[in-house]
Amino acid sequence: GDSVTQMEGPVTLSEEAFLTINCTYTATGYPSLFWYVQYPGEGLQLLLKATKADDKGSNKGFEATYRKETTSFHLEKGSVQVSDSAVYFCALDTNAGKSTFGDGTTLTVKP
Amino acid sequence: EAQVTQNPRYLITVTGKKLTVTCSQNMNHEYMSWYRQDPGLGLRQIYYSMNVEVTDKGDVPEGYKVSRKEKRNFPLILESPSPNQTSLYFCASSLVGPQETQYFGPGTRLLVL
């Protein structure tokens, strides 16, 4: 079946550091790929998405590129802020209705 | 305001006492889904619904039931809760399917004693 493997956390960075959270996937067909973010005490919200190979999703300074050849969708940000502290989930979805999430990576940014 | 609402937000119950967690969306979305979130296990899909009267199992459906009699509502039913169903539950909806952006409710924290 489909699966998503995320970089293990937690990740702790200083403010303005570069962030990478790795995500690789296995899936049949051509899934859409997502990054969701969960702030403390809240539900998940979409951060960015990509629907086909070589697409780049971007939002709030975060970026991720859909790499079919390496089955990856790594999340990057050039300069993190304290307000970026949250749990980040990589996910894939297919037209079949099932949705698969990674285990989540907790990011803490220190001033 | 476009939103997904869940009730209750917090619930403590005892083993075997039937309970229902409600989920409602006001965005006229066709797709709705239930997830549970457990430490170290991420989000796992319990059930999903592509449209009214159409439901299907996710990865962890055992011990749960759902129904979709109206487009806006998708209740999650635990007929005989057990302690291993203690978890944080999220309902989500999207326009036509999970390949579109899913909008999540605020979560329901359930403790089964």
mmCIF file of C-alpha atoms in Angstrom:
data_model
loop_
_atom_site.group_PDB
_atom_site.id
_atom_site.type_symbol
_atom_site.label_atom_id
_atom_site.label_comp_id
_atom_site.label_asym_id
_atom_site.label_seq_id
_atom_site.Cartn_x
_atom_site.Cartn_y
_atom_site.Cartn_z
ATOM 1 C CA GLY A 1 0.000 0.000 0.000
ATOM 2 C CA ASP A 2 0.886 3.667 -0.021
ATOM 3 C CA SER A 3 3.298 4.981 2.594
ATOM 4 C CA VAL A 4 5.046 8.175 3.642
ATOM 5 C CA THR A 5 8.354 8.283 5.493
ATOM 6 C CA GLN A 6 9.338 11.473 7.224
ATOM 7 C CA MET A 7 12.593 12.561 8.727
ATOM 8 C CA GLU A 8 12.596 11.663 12.373
ATOM 9 C CA GLY A 9 12.353 14.459 14.859
ATOM 10 C CA PRO A 10 12.317 16.429 16.916
ATOM 11 C CA VAL A 11 14.262 19.139 15.129
ATOM 12 C CA THR A 12 15.603 22.119 17.046
ATOM 13 C CA LEU A 13 17.015 25.146 15.209
ATOM 14 C CA SER A 14 18.061 28.662 16.014
ATOM 15 C CA GLU A 15 16.137 31.539 14.488
ATOM 16 C CA GLU A 16 17.203 32.339 10.895
ATOM 17 C CA ALA A 17 18.663 28.859 10.358
ATOM 18 C CA PHE A 18 17.956 26.832 7.217
ATOM 19 C CA LEU A 19 15.340 24.118 7.510
ATOM 20 C CA THR A 20 15.008 20.843 5.656
ATOM 21 C CA ILE A 21 12.521 18.141 6.590
ATOM 22 C CA ASN A 22 12.851 15.064 4.412
ATOM 23 C CA CYS A 23 9.855 13.192 3.057
ATOM 24 C CA THR A 24 9.832 10.168 0.771
ATOM 25 C CA TYR A 25 6.871 8.176 -0.403
ATOM 26 C CA THR A 26 5.732 4.998 -2.088
ATOM 27 C CA ALA A 27 2.500 5.017 -3.995
ATOM 28 C CA THR A 28 0.747 3.466 -6.918
ATOM 29 C CA GLY A 29 -0.347 5.826 -9.612
ATOM 30 C CA TYR A 30 0.296 9.560 -9.494
ATOM 31 C CA PRO A 31 -0.499 10.976 -6.071
ATOM 32 C CA SER A 32 -0.827 14.564 -5.013
ATOM 33 C CA LEU A 33 1.652 15.511 -2.283
ATOM 34 C CA PHE A 34 1.065 17.824 0.649
ATOM 35 C CA TRP A 35 2.685 19.396 3.645
ATOM 36 C CA TYR A 36 0.357 20.177 6.528
ATOM 37 C CA VAL A 37 1.291 22.089 9.675
ATOM 38 C CA GLN A 38 -0.174 21.684 13.157
ATOM 39 C CA TYR A 39 0.347 24.472 15.669
ATOM 40 C CA PRO A 40 0.014 23.621 19.354
ATOM 41 C CA GLY A 41 -3.545 22.791 20.349
ATOM 42 C CA GLU A 42 -4.921 23.167 16.837
ATOM 43 C CA GLY A 43 -6.002 21.033 13.909
ATOM 44 C CA LEU A 44 -3.913 20.606 10.796
ATOM 45 C CA GLN A 45 -3.850 23.207 8.067
ATOM 46 C CA LEU A 46 -2.453 23.034 4.585
ATOM 47 C CA LEU A 47 0.984 24.559 4.169
ATOM 48 C CA LEU A 48 1.627 23.720 0.511
ATOM 49 C CA LYS A 49 0.916 21.118 -2.121
ATOM 50 C CA ALA A 50 2.009 19.800 -5.516
ATOM 51 C CA THR A 51 -0.110 17.753 -7.847
ATOM 52 C CA LYS A 52 2.349 16.487 -10.458
ATOM 53 C CA ALA A 53 6.002 15.735 -11.009
ATOM 54 C CA ASP A 54 8.384 18.726 -10.944
ATOM 55 C CA ASP A 55 5.719 21.000 -9.470
ATOM 56 C CA LYS A 56 6.957 23.262 -6.697
ATOM 57 C CA GLY A 57 4.610 24.163 -3.892
ATOM 58 C CA SER A 58 5.362 27.276 -1.860
ATOM 59 C CA ASN A 59 3.804 29.282 0.950
ATOM 60 C CA LYS A 60 5.022 31.542 3.772
ATOM 61 C CA GLY A 61 8.646 31.063 2.691
ATOM 62 C CA PHE A 62 8.380 27.264 2.691
ATOM 63 C CA GLU A 63 8.992 25.299 -0.505
ATOM 64 C CA ALA A 64 8.847 21.679 -1.629
ATOM 65 C CA THR A 65 9.372 20.135 -5.077
ATOM 66 C CA TYR A 66 7.643 16.965 -6.253
ATOM 67 C CA ARG A 67 10.487 14.689 -7.366
ATOM 68 C CA LYS A 68 9.130 11.599 -9.073
ATOM 69 C CA GLU A 69 12.567 10.146 -9.826
ATOM 70 C CA THR A 70 13.519 10.085 -6.147
ATOM 71 C CA THR A 71 9.923 9.798 -4.826
ATOM 72 C CA SER A 72 10.560 12.718 -2.517
ATOM 73 C CA PHE A 73 8.898 15.941 -1.402
ATOM 74 C CA HIS A 74 11.349 17.580 0.999
ATOM 75 C CA LEU A 75 10.245 20.713 2.852
ATOM 76 C CA GLU A 76 12.671 23.657 2.978
ATOM 77 C CA LYS A 77 12.774 27.162 4.366
ATOM 78 C CA GLY A 78 15.692 29.504 4.104
ATOM 79 C CA SER A 79 15.296 31.315 7.422
ATOM 80 C CA VAL A 80 13.039 29.962 10.151
ATOM 81 C CA GLN A 81 11.318 32.042 12.806
ATOM 82 C CA VAL A 82 10.159 31.212 16.305
ATOM 83 C CA SER A 83 6.578 31.304 14.985
ATOM 84 C CA ASP A 84 7.381 28.340 12.696
ATOM 85 C CA SER A 85 7.565 26.047 15.718
ATOM 86 C CA ALA A 86 4.970 23.359 15.022
ATOM 87 C CA VAL A 87 4.505 19.770 13.887
ATOM 88 C CA TYR A 88 4.863 19.218 10.145
ATOM 89 C CA PHE A 89 3.183 16.353 8.312
ATOM 90 C CA CYS A 90 3.937 15.110 4.835
ATOM 91 C CA ALA A 91 0.966 13.435 3.138
ATOM 92 C CA LEU A 92 -0.086 11.881 -0.110
ATOM 93 C CA ASP A 93 -3.512 11.440 -1.572
ATOM 94 C CA THR A 94 -4.900 9.608 -4.519
ATOM 95 C CA ASN A 95 -8.146 9.821 -6.378
ATOM 96 C CA ALA A 96 -9.186 6.610 -4.671
ATOM 97 C CA GLY A 97 -10.142 8.422 -1.467
ATOM 98 C CA LYS A 98 -7.466 7.123 0.871
ATOM 99 C CA SER A 99 -5.107 9.567 2.479
ATOM 100 C CA THR A 100 -1.727 8.659 3.945
ATOM 101 C CA PHE A 101 0.234 10.802 6.384
ATOM 102 C CA GLY A 102 3.744 10.575 7.722
ATOM 103 C CA ASP A 103 4.454 10.387 11.433
ATOM 104 C CA GLY A 104 5.033 14.122 11.756
ATOM 105 C CA THR A 105 8.187 16.080 12.560
ATOM 106 C CA THR A 106 8.235 18.446 15.522
ATOM 107 C CA LEU A 107 10.143 21.644 14.849
ATOM 108 C CA THR A 108 11.251 23.948 17.659
ATOM 109 C CA VAL A 109 12.876 27.247 16.756
ATOM 110 C CA LYS A 110 14.778 29.029 19.517
ATOM 111 C CA PRO A 111 15.367 32.783 19.574
ATOM 112 C CA GLU B 1 -17.037 31.454 8.164
ATOM 113 C CA ALA B 2 -16.029 28.286 6.334
ATOM 114 C CA GLN B 3 -15.217 25.646 8.891
ATOM 115 C CA VAL B 4 -15.307 22.086 10.111
ATOM 116 C CA THR B 5 -16.747 21.686 13.588
ATOM 117 C CA GLN B 6 -16.463 18.737 15.945
ATOM 118 C CA ASN B 7 -18.289 17.963 19.152
ATOM 119 C CA PRO B 8 -17.445 17.308 21.854
ATOM 120 C CA ARG B 9 -13.916 18.679 22.012
ATOM 121 C CA TYR B 10 -13.037 16.634 25.072
ATOM 122 C CA LEU B 11 -14.621 13.437 26.325
ATOM 123 C CA ILE B 12 -13.895 11.030 29.143
ATOM 124 C CA THR B 13 -15.874 7.806 29.090
ATOM 125 C CA VAL B 14 -15.725 4.218 30.315
ATOM 126 C CA THR B 15 -15.157 0.986 28.453
ATOM 127 C CA GLY B 16 -18.223 -0.239 26.600
ATOM 128 C CA LYS B 17 -20.330 2.915 26.774
ATOM 129 C CA LYS B 18 -21.415 3.841 23.250
ATOM 130 C CA LEU B 19 -20.498 7.313 22.092
ATOM 131 C CA THR B 20 -20.784 9.502 19.007
ATOM 132 C CA VAL B 21 -18.468 12.293 17.913
ATOM 133 C CA THR B 22 -20.160 14.662 15.513
ATOM 134 C CA CYS B 23 -18.534 16.389 12.558
ATOM 135 C CA SER B 24 -20.123 19.057 10.418
ATOM 136 C CA GLN B 25 -18.849 21.217 7.538
ATOM 137 C CA ASN B 26 -20.458 24.256 5.938
ATOM 138 C CA MET B 27 -18.468 24.312 2.694
ATOM 139 C CA ASN B 28 -20.650 21.957 0.644
ATOM 140 C CA HIS B 29 -17.724 19.544 0.407
ATOM 141 C CA GLU B 30 -18.348 16.094 -1.011
ATOM 142 C CA TYR B 31 -15.428 14.349 0.712
ATOM 143 C CA MET B 32 -15.148 13.848 4.463
ATOM 144 C CA SER B 33 -12.779 11.759 6.533
ATOM 145 C CA TRP B 34 -11.909 10.765 10.088
ATOM 146 C CA TYR B 35 -8.374 10.394 11.458
ATOM 147 C CA ARG B 36 -6.832 9.512 14.750
ATOM 148 C CA GLN B 37 -3.552 10.978 15.931
ATOM 149 C CA ASP B 38 -1.340 9.044 18.330
ATOM 150 C CA PRO B 39 2.183 9.888 19.513
ATOM 151 C CA GLY B 40 4.794 8.446 17.183
ATOM 152 C CA LEU B 41 2.160 7.177 14.726
ATOM 153 C CA GLY B 42 1.155 10.357 12.962
ATOM 154 C CA LEU B 43 -2.343 10.554 11.532
ATOM 155 C CA ARG B 44 -4.084 7.380 10.516
ATOM 156 C CA GLN B 45 -7.249 7.341 8.489
ATOM 157 C CA ILE B 46 -10.234 5.584 10.056
ATOM 158 C CA TYR B 47 -13.033 6.017 7.494
ATOM 159 C CA TYR B 48 -13.758 8.298 4.603
ATOM 160 C CA SER B 49 -16.741 9.255 2.509
ATOM 161 C CA MET B 50 -16.632 10.350 -1.108
ATOM 162 C CA ASN B 51 -20.271 11.485 -1.046
ATOM 163 C CA VAL B 52 -23.628 10.988 0.647
ATOM 164 C CA GLU B 53 -24.318 7.323 1.408
ATOM 165 C CA VAL B 54 -20.809 6.359 0.215
ATOM 166 C CA THR B 55 -18.331 5.384 2.923
ATOM 167 C CA ASP B 56 -15.196 3.276 2.912
ATOM 168 C CA LYS B 57 -12.601 1.968 5.334
ATOM 169 C CA GLY B 58 -9.294 3.655 5.912
ATOM 170 C CA ASP B 59 -6.287 2.037 7.520
ATOM 171 C CA VAL B 60 -7.665 1.573 11.059
ATOM 172 C CA PRO B 61 -11.458 1.057 10.901
ATOM 173 C CA GLU B 62 -11.775 -1.632 13.579
ATOM 174 C CA GLY B 63 -14.051 -0.593 16.437
ATOM 175 C CA TYR B 64 -15.540 2.378 14.579
ATOM 176 C CA LYS B 65 -18.641 3.048 12.508
ATOM 177 C CA VAL B 66 -19.634 6.020 10.390
ATOM 178 C CA SER B 67 -22.639 7.176 8.423
ATOM 179 C CA ARG B 68 -23.175 9.866 5.802
ATOM 180 C CA LYS B 69 -26.853 10.596 5.456
ATOM 181 C CA GLU B 70 -26.402 14.280 4.646
ATOM 182 C CA LYS B 71 -23.580 16.030 2.846
ATOM 183 C CA ARG B 72 -22.644 18.264 5.768
ATOM 184 C CA ASN B 73 -22.476 15.675 8.575
ATOM 185 C CA PHE B 74 -20.197 12.697 9.136
ATOM 186 C CA PRO B 75 -20.507 11.299 12.672
ATOM 187 C CA LEU B 76 -18.024 8.826 14.119
ATOM 188 C CA ILE B 77 -19.563 6.128 16.293
ATOM 189 C CA LEU B 78 -17.779 3.980 18.850
ATOM 190 C CA GLU B 79 -20.248 1.221 19.710
ATOM 191 C CA SER B 80 -18.178 -0.266 22.532
ATOM 192 C CA PRO B 81 -15.152 1.909 23.255
ATOM 193 C CA SER B 82 -11.987 0.347 24.614
ATOM 194 C CA PRO B 83 -8.900 1.958 26.199
ATOM 195 C CA ASN B 84 -6.883 1.495 22.990
ATOM 196 C CA GLN B 85 -9.251 3.981 21.342
ATOM 197 C CA THR B 86 -7.981 6.730 23.630
ATOM 198 C CA SER B 87 -6.670 9.226 21.099
ATOM 199 C CA LEU B 88 -7.009 12.612 19.448
ATOM 200 C CA TYR B 89 -9.541 12.487 16.623
ATOM 201 C CA PHE B 90 -9.764 14.815 13.643
ATOM 202 C CA CYS B 91 -12.482 15.205 11.065
ATOM 203 C CA ALA B 92 -11.609 16.716 7.695
ATOM 204 C CA SER B 93 -13.370 17.640 4.485
ATOM 205 C CA SER B 94 -12.414 18.604 0.960
ATOM 206 C CA LEU B 95 -14.214 19.638 -2.173
ATOM 207 C CA VAL B 96 -14.157 16.377 -4.123
ATOM 208 C CA GLY B 97 -11.491 14.125 -2.617
ATOM 209 C CA PRO B 98 -8.199 13.954 -0.712
ATOM 210 C CA GLN B 99 -6.297 15.083 -3.798
ATOM 211 C CA GLU B 100 -7.739 18.497 -2.984
ATOM 212 C CA THR B 101 -6.863 20.476 0.136
ATOM 213 C CA GLN B 102 -8.366 18.961 3.261
ATOM 214 C CA TYR B 103 -9.795 21.284 5.916
ATOM 215 C CA PHE B 104 -9.499 19.935 9.435
ATOM 216 C CA GLY B 105 -11.650 20.360 12.482
ATOM 217 C CA PRO B 106 -10.150 21.376 15.829
ATOM 218 C CA GLY B 107 -9.966 17.823 17.150
ATOM 219 C CA THR B 108 -11.678 15.736 19.821
ATOM 220 C CA ARG B 109 -9.592 14.369 22.642
ATOM 221 C CA LEU B 110 -11.052 11.084 23.885
ATOM 222 C CA LEU B 111 -10.053 9.194 27.011
ATOM 223 C CA VAL B 112 -11.533 5.721 27.534
ATOM 224 C CA LEU B 113 -11.097 4.371 31.060
#
